[in-house]
PDB file of C-alpha atoms in Angstrom:
ATOM      1  CA  MET A   1     -12.481  34.769 -35.670  1.00 88.00           C
ATOM      2  CA  THR A   2      -8.774  34.508 -34.956  1.00 97.00           C
ATOM      3  CA  TRP A   3      -6.336  34.113 -37.838  1.00 98.00           C
ATOM      4  CA  LEU A   4      -2.986  32.373 -37.564  1.00 98.00           C
ATOM      5  CA  ILE A   5      -0.593  34.150 -39.948  1.00 98.00           C
ATOM      6  CA  THR A   6       2.522  32.075 -40.611  1.00 98.00           C
ATOM      7  CA  GLY A   7       5.543  34.074 -41.734  1.00 97.00           C
ATOM      8  CA  GLY A   8       3.812  37.181 -40.409  1.00 98.00           C
ATOM      9  CA  ALA A   9       7.052  38.964 -39.440  1.00 97.00           C
ATOM     10  CA  GLY A  10       8.346  38.892 -43.025  1.00 96.00           C
ATOM     11  CA  TYR A  11       8.140  41.680 -45.599  1.00 96.00           C
ATOM     12  CA  ILE A  12       4.796  40.609 -47.069  1.00 97.00           C
ATOM     13  CA  GLY A  13       3.571  38.994 -43.855  1.00 98.00           C
ATOM     14  CA  ALA A  14       3.949  42.147 -41.765  1.00 98.00           C
ATOM     15  CA  HIS A  15       1.847  44.084 -44.273  1.00 98.00           C
ATOM     16  CA  VAL A  16      -0.829  41.377 -44.153  1.00 98.00           C
ATOM     17  CA  VAL A  17      -0.836  41.445 -40.344  1.00 98.00           C
ATOM     18  CA  ARG A  18      -1.200  45.225 -40.230  1.00 98.00           C
ATOM     19  CA  VAL A  19      -4.023  45.316 -42.762  1.00 98.00           C
ATOM     20  CA  MET A  20      -5.944  42.503 -41.096  1.00 98.00           C
ATOM     21  CA  ALA A  21      -5.436  43.845 -37.564  1.00 97.00           C
ATOM     22  CA  GLY A  22      -6.352  47.331 -38.762  1.00 97.00           C
ATOM     23  CA  ALA A  23      -9.596  45.935 -40.166  1.00 97.00           C
ATOM     24  CA  GLY A  24     -10.505  44.461 -36.772  1.00 97.00           C
ATOM     25  CA  GLU A  25      -9.414  40.877 -37.387  1.00 97.00           C
ATOM     26  CA  ASP A  26      -7.783  39.095 -34.446  1.00 97.00           C
ATOM     27  CA  ALA A  27      -4.424  37.644 -35.436  1.00 98.00           C
ATOM     28  CA  VAL A  28      -1.552  35.634 -34.011  1.00 98.00           C
ATOM     29  CA  VAL A  29       1.777  35.266 -35.848  1.00 98.00           C
ATOM     30  CA  LEU A  30       3.951  32.170 -36.157  1.00 98.00           C
ATOM     31  CA  ASP A  31       7.424  32.925 -37.518  1.00 97.00           C
ATOM     32  CA  ASP A  32      10.825  31.279 -37.084  1.00 96.00           C
ATOM     33  CA  ILE A  33      12.481  34.714 -37.594  1.00 95.00           C
ATOM     34  CA  SER A  34      14.892  33.275 -40.174  1.00 92.00           C
ATOM     35  CA  SER A  35      14.065  36.293 -42.344  1.00 90.00           C
ATOM     36  CA  GLY A  36      11.311  37.959 -40.325  1.00 93.00           C
ATOM     37  CA  VAL A  37      11.750  41.050 -38.158  1.00 94.00           C
ATOM     38  CA  PRO A  38       9.712  41.118 -34.920  1.00 96.00           C
ATOM     39  CA  ARG A  39       9.612  44.914 -34.686  1.00 94.00           C
ATOM     40  CA  ARG A  40       7.552  45.025 -37.888  1.00 95.00           C
ATOM     41  CA  LEU A  41       4.566  43.671 -35.948  1.00 97.00           C
ATOM     42  CA  PRO A  42       1.995  45.713 -34.023  1.00 96.00           C
ATOM     43  CA  ALA A  43       2.597  45.486 -30.283  1.00 94.00           C
ATOM     44  CA  ASP A  44      -0.787  43.900 -29.611  1.00 95.00           C
ATOM     45  CA  VAL A  45      -0.346  41.007 -32.084  1.00 98.00           C
ATOM     46  CA  PRO A  46       1.161  37.918 -30.376  1.00 98.00           C
ATOM     47  CA  LEU A  47       4.313  36.499 -31.971  1.00 98.00           C
ATOM     48  CA  ILE A  48       5.049  32.791 -31.505  1.00 98.00           C
ATOM     49  CA  ARG A  49       8.590  31.880 -32.550  1.00 98.00           C
ATOM     50  CA  GLY A  50       8.546  28.526 -34.253  1.00 97.00           C
ATOM     51  CA  SER A  51       8.120  26.513 -37.408  1.00 95.00           C
ATOM     52  CA  ALA A  52       5.257  24.990 -39.351  1.00 93.00           C
ATOM     53  CA  PHE A  53       7.168  21.700 -38.979  1.00 93.00           C
ATOM     54  CA  ASP A  54       6.463  21.674 -35.216  1.00 96.00           C
ATOM     55  CA  ALA A  55       3.117  19.882 -35.012  1.00 98.00           C
ATOM     56  CA  GLU A  56       2.937  20.047 -31.208  1.00 98.00           C
ATOM     57  CA  LEU A  57       3.575  23.777 -31.211  1.00 98.00           C
ATOM     58  CA  LEU A  58       0.936  24.239 -33.903  1.00 98.00           C
ATOM     59  CA  ARG A  59      -1.615  22.286 -31.856  1.00 98.00           C
ATOM     60  CA  ARG A  60      -0.935  24.479 -28.810  1.00 98.00           C
ATOM     61  CA  VAL A  61      -1.174  27.713 -30.785  1.00 98.00           C
ATOM     62  CA  LEU A  62      -4.443  26.737 -32.467  1.00 98.00           C
ATOM     63  CA  ALA A  63      -5.986  25.710 -29.150  1.00 98.00           C
ATOM     64  CA  GLU A  64      -4.681  28.513 -26.929  1.00 98.00           C
ATOM     65  CA  HIS A  65      -5.590  31.277 -29.360  1.00 98.00           C
ATOM     66  CA  GLY A  66      -8.864  29.802 -30.616  1.00 98.00           C
ATOM     67  CA  VAL A  67      -7.647  29.892 -34.214  1.00 98.00           C
ATOM     68  CA  THR A  68     -10.439  29.548 -36.760  1.00 97.00           C
ATOM     69  CA  GLY A  69      -8.524  30.407 -39.952  1.00 98.00           C
ATOM     70  CA  VAL A  70      -4.979  30.315 -41.323  1.00 98.00           C
ATOM     71  CA  VAL A  71      -3.096  32.590 -43.723  1.00 98.00           C
ATOM     72  CA  HIS A  72       0.021  30.642 -44.729  1.00 98.00           C
ATOM     73  CA  LEU A  73       2.865  32.810 -45.996  1.00 98.00           C
ATOM     74  CA  ALA A  74       5.881  31.075 -44.427  1.00 97.00           C
ATOM     75  CA  ALA A  75       8.112  29.654 -47.169  1.00 96.00           C
ATOM     76  CA  ARG A  76      11.469  29.926 -48.817  1.00 95.00           C
ATOM     77  CA  LYS A  77      11.079  32.048 -51.931  1.00 93.00           C
ATOM     78  CA  GLN A  78      14.320  32.667 -53.838  1.00 91.00           C
ATOM     79  CA  VAL A  79      14.364  31.174 -57.309  1.00 91.00           C
ATOM     80  CA  ALA A  80      18.153  30.964 -57.652  1.00 89.00           C
ATOM     81  CA  GLU A  81      18.517  29.461 -54.185  1.00 94.00           C
ATOM     82  CA  SER A  82      15.884  26.867 -55.048  1.00 94.00           C
ATOM     83  CA  MET A  83      17.920  25.772 -58.071  1.00 94.00           C
ATOM     84  CA  ALA A  84      20.904  25.117 -55.808  1.00 95.00           C
ATOM     85  CA  GLN A  85      18.909  23.664 -52.888  1.00 97.00           C
ATOM     86  CA  PRO A  86      15.853  21.876 -54.312  1.00 97.00           C
ATOM     87  CA  LEU A  87      15.648  19.355 -51.462  1.00 98.00           C
ATOM     88  CA  ARG A  88      15.504  22.135 -48.894  1.00 97.00           C
ATOM     89  CA  TYR A  89      12.752  23.909 -50.837  1.00 97.00           C
ATOM     90  CA  TYR A  90      10.601  20.807 -51.135  1.00 98.00           C
ATOM     91  CA  ARG A  91      11.184  19.928 -47.482  1.00 97.00           C
ATOM     92  CA  GLU A  92      10.318  23.364 -46.135  1.00 96.00           C
ATOM     93  CA  ASN A  93       7.716  24.610 -48.620  1.00 97.00           C
ATOM     94  CA  VAL A  94       5.810  21.367 -49.161  1.00 98.00           C
ATOM     95  CA  GLY A  95       6.704  19.364 -46.053  1.00 97.00           C
ATOM     96  CA  GLY A  96       5.958  22.248 -43.709  1.00 97.00           C
ATOM     97  CA  LEU A  97       2.654  22.885 -45.461  1.00 98.00           C
ATOM     98  CA  ALA A  98       1.661  19.219 -45.137  1.00 98.00           C
ATOM     99  CA  THR A  99       2.308  19.283 -41.377  1.00 98.00           C
ATOM    100  CA  LEU A 100       0.337  22.491 -40.997  1.00 98.00           C
ATOM    101  CA  LEU A 101      -2.629  21.146 -42.962  1.00 98.00           C
ATOM    102  CA  GLU A 102      -2.656  17.929 -40.903  1.00 98.00           C
ATOM    103  CA  VAL A 103      -2.927  19.938 -37.689  1.00 98.00           C
ATOM    104  CA  VAL A 104      -5.480  22.324 -39.201  1.00 98.00           C
ATOM    105  CA  ALA A 105      -7.706  19.427 -40.299  1.00 98.00           C
ATOM    106  CA  GLU A 106      -7.333  17.694 -36.928  1.00 98.00           C
ATOM    107  CA  ALA A 107      -8.317  20.888 -35.066  1.00 98.00           C
ATOM    108  CA  GLY A 108     -11.398  21.497 -37.186  1.00 97.00           C
ATOM    109  CA  VAL A 109     -10.139  24.781 -38.670  1.00 98.00           C
ATOM    110  CA  ARG A 110     -12.158  25.390 -41.818  1.00 97.00           C
ATOM    111  CA  ARG A 111     -10.562  28.426 -43.494  1.00 98.00           C
ATOM    112  CA  PHE A 112      -7.175  28.477 -45.238  1.00 98.00           C
ATOM    113  CA  VAL A 113      -5.520  31.160 -47.406  1.00 98.00           C
ATOM    114  CA  PHE A 114      -2.364  30.053 -49.243  1.00 98.00           C
ATOM    115  CA  SER A 115       0.412  32.314 -50.501  1.00 98.00           C
ATOM    116  CA  SER A 116       1.207  31.093 -54.015  1.00 98.00           C
ATOM    117  CA  SER A 117       3.094  32.744 -56.866  1.00 97.00           C
ATOM    118  CA  ALA A 118       3.006  33.530 -60.562  1.00 96.00           C
ATOM    119  CA  ALA A 119       6.119  31.322 -60.666  1.00 95.00           C
ATOM    120  CA  VAL A 120       3.679  28.418 -61.119  1.00 97.00           C
ATOM    121  CA  TYR A 121       3.227  29.572 -64.740  1.00 96.00           C
ATOM    122  CA  GLY A 122       6.934  29.378 -65.555  1.00 93.00           C
ATOM    123  CA  ASN A 123       7.427  31.053 -68.923  1.00 89.00           C
ATOM    124  CA  PRO A 124       3.827  31.675 -69.985  1.00 88.00           C
ATOM    125  CA  PRO A 125       2.848  31.500 -73.644  1.00 80.00           C
ATOM    126  CA  ASP A 126       2.817  34.612 -75.791  1.00 77.00           C
ATOM    127  CA  VAL A 127      -0.459  36.044 -74.509  1.00 86.00           C
ATOM    128  CA  ASP A 128      -1.420  39.572 -73.550  1.00 91.00           C
ATOM    129  CA  LEU A 129      -2.656  38.534 -70.086  1.00 97.00           C
ATOM    130  CA  VAL A 130      -1.942  35.399 -68.058  1.00 97.00           C
ATOM    131  CA  GLY A 131      -5.192  33.956 -66.697  1.00 97.00           C
ATOM    132  CA  GLU A 132      -5.663  31.396 -63.975  1.00 98.00           C
ATOM    133  CA  ASP A 133      -6.426  28.780 -66.623  1.00 96.00           C
ATOM    134  CA  THR A 134      -3.097  29.346 -68.383  1.00 96.00           C
ATOM    135  CA  PRO A 135      -1.157  26.054 -68.213  1.00 95.00           C
ATOM    136  CA  CYS A 136       1.212  25.839 -65.270  1.00 97.00           C
ATOM    137  CA  ALA A 137       4.762  24.815 -66.157  1.00 95.00           C
ATOM    138  CA  PRO A 138       7.137  26.085 -63.458  1.00 95.00           C
ATOM    139  CA  VAL A 139      10.812  26.317 -64.397  1.00 92.00           C
ATOM    140  CA  SER A 140      12.337  26.351 -60.894  1.00 94.00           C
ATOM    141  CA  PRO A 141      12.008  24.192 -57.776  1.00 96.00           C
ATOM    142  CA  TYR A 142      10.519  27.251 -56.050  1.00 96.00           C
ATOM    143  CA  GLY A 143       7.722  27.438 -58.617  1.00 96.00           C
ATOM    144  CA  GLU A 144       7.248  23.676 -58.434  1.00 97.00           C
ATOM    145  CA  THR A 145       6.806  23.818 -54.647  1.00 98.00           C
ATOM    146  CA  LYS A 146       4.194  26.546 -54.981  1.00 98.00           C
ATOM    147  CA  LEU A 147       2.247  24.533 -57.542  1.00 98.00           C
ATOM    148  CA  ALA A 148       2.514  21.381 -55.417  1.00 98.00           C
ATOM    149  CA  GLY A 149       1.391  23.467 -52.455  1.00 98.00           C
ATOM    150  CA  GLU A 150      -1.731  24.537 -54.339  1.00 98.00           C
ATOM    151  CA  TRP A 151      -2.526  20.905 -55.160  1.00 98.00           C
ATOM    152  CA  LEU A 152      -2.077  19.921 -51.528  1.00 98.00           C
ATOM    153  CA  VAL A 153      -4.199  22.789 -50.206  1.00 98.00           C
ATOM    154  CA  ARG A 154      -7.058  21.996 -52.586  1.00 98.00           C
ATOM    155  CA  ALA A 155      -6.900  18.248 -51.887  1.00 98.00           C
ATOM    156  CA  ALA A 156      -6.916  18.781 -48.122  1.00 98.00           C
ATOM    157  CA  GLY A 157      -9.742  21.253 -48.491  1.00 98.00           C
ATOM    158  CA  ARG A 158     -11.890  18.775 -50.383  1.00 97.00           C
ATOM    159  CA  ALA A 159     -11.099  15.913 -48.020  1.00 97.00           C
ATOM    160  CA  HIS A 160     -11.647  17.824 -44.772  1.00 97.00           C
ATOM    161  CA  GLY A 161     -14.235  20.463 -45.636  1.00 96.00           C
ATOM    162  CA  ILE A 162     -11.777  23.378 -45.520  1.00 97.00           C
ATOM    163  CA  GLY A 163     -12.592  26.451 -47.590  1.00 97.00           C
ATOM    164  CA  THR A 164      -9.418  27.503 -49.414  1.00 98.00           C
ATOM    165  CA  VAL A 165      -8.117  30.441 -51.427  1.00 98.00           C
ATOM    166  CA  CYS A 166      -4.790  30.341 -53.296  1.00 98.00           C
ATOM    167  CA  LEU A 167      -3.356  33.752 -54.218  1.00 98.00           C
ATOM    168  CA  ARG A 168      -0.887  33.799 -57.108  1.00 98.00           C
ATOM    169  CA  TYR A 169       1.249  36.893 -56.556  1.00 97.00           C
ATOM    170  CA  PHE A 170       2.925  38.643 -59.450  1.00 97.00           C
ATOM    171  CA  ASN A 171       5.910  40.993 -58.739  1.00 96.00           C
ATOM    172  CA  VAL A 172       5.545  42.513 -55.273  1.00 97.00           C
ATOM    173  CA  ALA A 173       7.070  45.928 -54.522  1.00 98.00           C
ATOM    174  CA  GLY A 174       6.773  49.006 -52.337  1.00 98.00           C
ATOM    175  CA  ALA A 175       6.028  49.497 -48.658  1.00 98.00           C
ATOM    176  CA  ALA A 176       3.253  50.935 -46.521  1.00 98.00           C
ATOM    177  CA  ALA A 177       5.912  52.651 -44.394  1.00 97.00           C
ATOM    178  CA  PRO A 178       9.712  52.859 -44.689  1.00 96.00           C
ATOM    179  CA  GLU A 179      10.260  50.583 -41.685  1.00 95.00           C
ATOM    180  CA  LEU A 180       8.242  47.837 -43.397  1.00 96.00           C
ATOM    181  CA  ALA A 181      10.269  47.893 -46.622  1.00 95.00           C
ATOM    182  CA  ASP A 182      11.862  44.802 -48.085  1.00 92.00           C
ATOM    183  CA  THR A 183      15.445  44.594 -46.811  1.00 86.00           C
ATOM    184  CA  GLY A 184      16.482  41.825 -49.213  1.00 87.00           C
ATOM    185  CA  VAL A 185      18.148  42.290 -52.600  1.00 89.00           C
ATOM    186  CA  HIS A 186      16.368  39.581 -54.553  1.00 87.00           C
ATOM    187  CA  ASN A 187      13.761  41.467 -56.611  1.00 90.00           C
ATOM    188  CA  VAL A 188      14.344  43.891 -59.463  1.00 93.00           C
ATOM    189  CA  ILE A 189      13.620  47.190 -57.664  1.00 96.00           C
ATOM    190  CA  PRO A 190      15.933  46.628 -54.663  1.00 95.00           C
ATOM    191  CA  MET A 191      18.493  45.102 -57.042  1.00 95.00           C
ATOM    192  CA  VAL A 192      18.588  48.402 -58.952  1.00 97.00           C
ATOM    193  CA  PHE A 193      18.750  50.354 -55.686  1.00 96.00           C
ATOM    194  CA  ASP A 194      21.670  48.199 -54.596  1.00 95.00           C
ATOM    195  CA  ARG A 195      23.568  48.879 -57.810  1.00 95.00           C
ATOM    196  CA  LEU A 196      23.047  52.638 -57.452  1.00 95.00           C
ATOM    197  CA  THR A 197      24.075  52.582 -53.800  1.00 93.00           C
ATOM    198  CA  ARG A 198      27.314  50.851 -54.810  1.00 93.00           C
ATOM    199  CA  ASP A 199      27.833  53.525 -57.496  1.00 94.00           C
ATOM    200  CA  GLU A 200      27.239  51.036 -60.301  1.00 96.00           C
ATOM    201  CA  PRO A 201      24.832  51.270 -63.250  1.00 96.00           C
ATOM    202  CA  PRO A 202      21.588  49.265 -63.282  1.00 97.00           C
ATOM    203  CA  ARG A 203      21.601  46.153 -65.426  1.00 96.00           C
ATOM    204  CA  ILE A 204      19.157  45.125 -68.137  1.00 96.00           C
ATOM    205  CA  PHE A 205      19.283  41.505 -69.259  1.00 94.00           C
ATOM    206  CA  GLY A 206      18.535  41.754 -72.945  1.00 94.00           C
ATOM    207  CA  ASP A 207      16.947  44.473 -75.068  1.00 95.00           C
ATOM    208  CA  THR A 208      15.982  42.317 -78.039  1.00 94.00           C
ATOM    209  CA  HIS A 209      12.834  40.700 -76.666  1.00 93.00           C
ATOM    210  CA  PRO A 210       9.647  40.961 -78.798  1.00 93.00           C
ATOM    211  CA  THR A 211       8.309  43.838 -76.668  1.00 94.00           C
ATOM    212  CA  PRO A 212       7.875  47.558 -77.472  1.00 96.00           C
ATOM    213  CA  ASP A 213      11.325  48.571 -76.135  1.00 96.00           C
ATOM    214  CA  GLY A 214      12.991  45.143 -76.316  1.00 96.00           C
ATOM    215  CA  THR A 215      13.123  44.595 -72.543  1.00 97.00           C
ATOM    216  CA  CYS A 216      11.019  42.199 -70.484  1.00 95.00           C
ATOM    217  CA  VAL A 217       7.542  43.332 -69.433  1.00 96.00           C
ATOM    218  CA  ARG A 218       6.229  42.467 -65.979  1.00 97.00           C
ATOM    219  CA  ASP A 219       3.231  43.143 -63.742  1.00 98.00           C
ATOM    220  CA  TYR A 220       4.068  44.885 -60.444  1.00 98.00           C
ATOM    221  CA  ILE A 221       1.764  44.896 -57.428  1.00 98.00           C
ATOM    222  CA  HIS A 222       2.092  47.161 -54.392  1.00 98.00           C
ATOM    223  CA  VAL A 223       2.539  45.121 -51.213  1.00 98.00           C
ATOM    224  CA  SER A 224      -0.287  47.089 -49.556  1.00 98.00           C
ATOM    225  CA  ASP A 225      -2.668  46.065 -52.349  1.00 98.00           C
ATOM    226  CA  LEU A 226      -1.476  42.490 -51.913  1.00 98.00           C
ATOM    227  CA  ALA A 227      -2.155  42.660 -48.170  1.00 98.00           C
ATOM    228  CA  GLU A 228      -5.672  43.919 -48.870  1.00 98.00           C
ATOM    229  CA  ALA A 229      -6.194  40.951 -51.192  1.00 98.00           C
ATOM    230  CA  HIS A 230      -5.445  38.646 -48.237  1.00 98.00           C
ATOM    231  CA  LEU A 231      -8.029  40.454 -46.155  1.00 98.00           C
ATOM    232  CA  ALA A 232     -10.562  40.064 -48.972  1.00 98.00           C
ATOM    233  CA  ALA A 233      -9.778  36.339 -49.218  1.00 98.00           C
ATOM    234  CA  ALA A 234     -10.109  35.889 -45.448  1.00 97.00           C
ATOM    235  CA  ARG A 235     -13.443  37.671 -45.414  1.00 96.00           C
ATOM    236  CA  ARG A 236     -14.720  35.586 -48.302  1.00 96.00           C
ATOM    237  CA  LEU A 237     -14.062  32.498 -46.203  1.00 97.00           C
ATOM    238  CA  THR A 238     -15.473  34.121 -43.053  1.00 94.00           C
ATOM    239  CA  GLY A 239     -18.645  34.777 -45.006  1.00 91.00           C
ATOM    240  CA  GLY A 240     -19.212  31.054 -45.322  1.00 82.00           C
ATOM    241  CA  VAL A 241     -18.056  30.521 -48.913  1.00 81.00           C
ATOM    242  CA  THR A 242     -16.841  26.946 -49.267  1.00 85.00           C
ATOM    243  CA  GLY A 243     -14.833  25.085 -51.886  1.00 90.00           C
ATOM    244  CA  ASP A 244     -11.592  26.333 -53.416  1.00 97.00           C
ATOM    245  CA  LEU A 245     -10.644  29.468 -55.301  1.00 98.00           C
ATOM    246  CA  THR A 246      -7.411  30.340 -57.109  1.00 98.00           C
ATOM    247  CA  VAL A 247      -6.805  33.918 -58.265  1.00 98.00           C
ATOM    248  CA  ASN A 248      -4.047  36.049 -59.726  1.00 98.00           C
ATOM    249  CA  ILE A 249      -2.990  39.078 -57.717  1.00 98.00           C
ATOM    250  CA  GLY A 250      -1.644  41.738 -60.056  1.00 98.00           C
ATOM    251  CA  ARG A 251      -2.588  45.022 -61.700  1.00 98.00           C
ATOM    252  CA  GLY A 252      -3.150  43.696 -65.201  1.00 97.00           C
ATOM    253  CA  GLU A 253      -0.756  46.339 -66.560  1.00 97.00           C
ATOM    254  CA  GLY A 254       2.693  45.689 -67.940  1.00 97.00           C
ATOM    255  CA  VAL A 255       5.802  47.766 -67.228  1.00 98.00           C
ATOM    256  CA  SER A 256       9.047  47.125 -69.099  1.00 97.00           C
ATOM    257  CA  VAL A 257      12.359  46.811 -67.291  1.00 97.00           C
ATOM    258  CA  ARG A 258      13.632  49.923 -69.088  1.00 97.00           C
ATOM    259  CA  GLU A 259      10.533  51.904 -68.080  1.00 98.00           C
ATOM    260  CA  LEU A 260      10.994  50.756 -64.491  1.00 98.00           C
ATOM    261  CA  ILE A 261      14.680  51.745 -64.423  1.00 97.00           C
ATOM    262  CA  ASP A 262      13.848  55.153 -65.921  1.00 97.00           C
ATOM    263  CA  LEU A 263      11.253  55.682 -63.172  1.00 98.00           C
ATOM    264  CA  ILE A 264      13.754  54.622 -60.491  1.00 98.00           C
ATOM    265  CA  GLY A 265      16.150  57.202 -61.942  1.00 97.00           C
ATOM    266  CA  GLU A 266      13.513  59.922 -61.593  1.00 97.00           C
ATOM    267  CA  VAL A 267      12.686  58.976 -58.011  1.00 98.00           C
ATOM    268  CA  SER A 268      16.263  58.464 -56.816  1.00 96.00           C
ATOM    269  CA  GLY A 269      17.812  61.323 -58.790  1.00 96.00           C
ATOM    270  CA  ASP A 270      20.379  58.904 -60.231  1.00 96.00           C
ATOM    271  CA  ARG A 271      19.694  58.725 -63.962  1.00 94.00           C
ATOM    272  CA  ARG A 272      22.866  56.966 -65.099  1.00 94.00           C
ATOM    273  CA  PRO A 273      22.337  54.784 -68.211  1.00 94.00           C
ATOM    274  CA  ALA A 274      21.674  51.102 -67.693  1.00 96.00           C
ATOM    275  CA  LEU A 275      24.189  48.482 -68.716  1.00 96.00           C
ATOM    276  CA  VAL A 276      22.670  46.059 -71.236  1.00 96.00           C
ATOM    277  CA  GLU A 277      23.828  42.483 -70.769  1.00 95.00           C
ATOM    278  CA  PRO A 278      22.942  39.293 -72.693  1.00 93.00           C
ATOM    279  CA  VAL A 279      19.459  37.836 -72.462  1.00 90.00           C
ATOM    280  CA  ARG A 280      19.120  35.401 -69.563  1.00 84.00           C
ATOM    281  CA  ALA A 281      17.955  31.917 -70.465  1.00 77.00           C
ATOM    282  CA  GLY A 282      14.390  31.300 -69.378  1.00 75.00           C
ATOM    283  CA  ASP A 283      13.259  34.930 -69.099  1.00 83.00           C
ATOM    284  CA  ALA A 284       9.745  35.267 -70.508  1.00 86.00           C
ATOM    285  CA  PRO A 285       9.373  38.381 -72.669  1.00 91.00           C
ATOM    286  CA  ARG A 286       6.017  39.262 -71.066  1.00 93.00           C
ATOM    287  CA  ALA A 287       4.160  38.137 -67.951  1.00 95.00           C
ATOM    288  CA  VAL A 288       1.165  40.264 -66.992  1.00 97.00           C
ATOM    289  CA  ALA A 289      -1.767  39.105 -64.877  1.00 98.00           C
ATOM    290  CA  ASP A 290      -5.363  38.812 -65.890  1.00 98.00           C
ATOM    291  CA  ALA A 291      -6.753  40.040 -62.552  1.00 97.00           C
ATOM    292  CA  ARG A 292     -10.456  39.983 -63.399  1.00 98.00           C
ATOM    293  CA  ARG A 293     -11.245  36.878 -61.361  1.00 98.00           C
ATOM    294  CA  ALA A 294      -9.961  38.529 -58.184  1.00 98.00           C
ATOM    295  CA  ALA A 295     -12.264  41.476 -58.832  1.00 98.00           C
ATOM    296  CA  GLU A 296     -15.241  39.215 -59.505  1.00 98.00           C
ATOM    297  CA  GLU A 297     -14.713  36.722 -56.675  1.00 97.00           C
ATOM    298  CA  LEU A 298     -13.053  38.827 -53.977  1.00 97.00           C
ATOM    299  CA  GLY A 299     -14.294  42.319 -54.811  1.00 97.00           C
ATOM    300  CA  TRP A 300     -10.627  43.353 -54.877  1.00 98.00           C
ATOM    301  CA  THR A 301      -8.650  45.430 -57.360  1.00 98.00           C
ATOM    302  CA  ALA A 302      -5.228  47.035 -57.052  1.00 98.00           C
ATOM    303  CA  ARG A 303      -5.354  50.754 -56.267  1.00 97.00           C
ATOM    304  CA  ARG A 304      -1.692  51.836 -56.256  1.00 98.00           C
ATOM    305  CA  GLY A 305       0.530  52.538 -59.223  1.00 97.00           C
ATOM    306  CA  VAL A 306       4.146  51.785 -60.032  1.00 98.00           C
ATOM    307  CA  ARG A 307       5.393  55.262 -59.086  1.00 98.00           C
ATOM    308  CA  GLU A 308       3.993  54.816 -55.574  1.00 98.00           C
ATOM    309  CA  MET A 309       5.711  51.426 -55.390  1.00 98.00           C
ATOM    310  CA  VAL A 310       9.083  52.884 -56.385  1.00 98.00           C
ATOM    311  CA  GLU A 311       8.790  55.971 -54.185  1.00 98.00           C
ATOM    312  CA  SER A 312       7.821  53.987 -51.097  1.00 98.00           C
ATOM    313  CA  ALA A 313      10.474  51.337 -51.768  1.00 98.00           C
ATOM    314  CA  TRP A 314      13.136  54.045 -52.177  1.00 97.00           C
ATOM    315  CA  ALA A 315      12.130  55.670 -48.867  1.00 97.00           C
ATOM    316  CA  GLY A 316      12.508  52.284 -47.189  1.00 96.00           C
ATOM    317  CA  TRP A 317      15.836  51.622 -48.901  1.00 96.00           C
ATOM    318  CA  CYS A 318      17.210  54.985 -47.776  1.00 95.00           C
ATOM    319  CA  LEU A 319      16.177  54.217 -44.213  1.00 93.00           C
ATOM    320  CA  HIS A 320      18.353  51.088 -44.218  1.00 87.00           C
ATOM    321  CA  HIS A 321      21.158  52.008 -46.652  1.00 85.00           C
ATOM    322  CA  ALA A 322      23.320  55.011 -47.417  1.00 58.00           C
ATOM    323  CA  PRO A 323      22.715  56.144 -51.026  1.00 52.00           C
ATOM    324  CA  ALA A 324      25.779  56.570 -53.228  1.00 47.00           C
ATOM    325  CA  PRO A 325      27.184  60.114 -53.464  1.00 48.00           C
ATOM    326  CA  ARG A 326      26.059  61.908 -56.599  1.00 49.00           C
ATOM    327  CA  ASP A 327      27.810  64.556 -58.690  1.00 46.00           C
TER     328      ASP A 327
END
């Protein structure tokens, strides 16, 4: 077995590569390095610089490396950017996936793992846990492209005999090592770190939600647990399981924004009070995964807690940024 991992030099992708290679899986990475970092990859994992749009390159890579399965992580993934650039998101996230699936089907590759997102649910109904059968109603072009991607993956799987697994990530955080940490400032934990580094208070968007402390409640998943879920999905397909599977990847435990900021204060030593701003339109009060299907179908459950996520993310942040001076 050799796995092609698209987007494998990215934050999540590099963790997936390391977990799969560490488990003895042969891997080759395709990444256009628009946001990926080559030095994140193990030295013995080949890196091909290119795009999922390049059908000829894909054909060469599949043939030369004897690829028998694909883990597709390459995509644009910023919600706000997708609102401003919907055409780009559909072109890259759906168009690139269509080209990749065409080449995969043509080459006789029969295993495909797709990186999806809890963004497919949009603002889920007022339920304790969001299950895979919860209606999907994305509220951003990013979420729409992930849902359309799932449809395309399943349809291609049925038509061409490809076993598929779609993994719906909840809120990814943490790092296996400081050098693998997320260097972007697009998710809540690095956004708080960025505010502290600039000597500014963290921000909370609304404290009047119908939750225990009035702030939004979310499900956070350590990126190492997420990487292990990809390995479990790949091995399910290697074991000859056919058809399609869609599973949530989360911890099934909610953490409020205020609880998260308090924990970041403990870890960073900067406990300044948060600035409460108006509620943002479209923010769901609660979005926590029902992760039982992943346990039943993949034999996978998350093992790392939120403190480990924050501590490892802070170590990575400090490697790349100078923390603000403290009194």
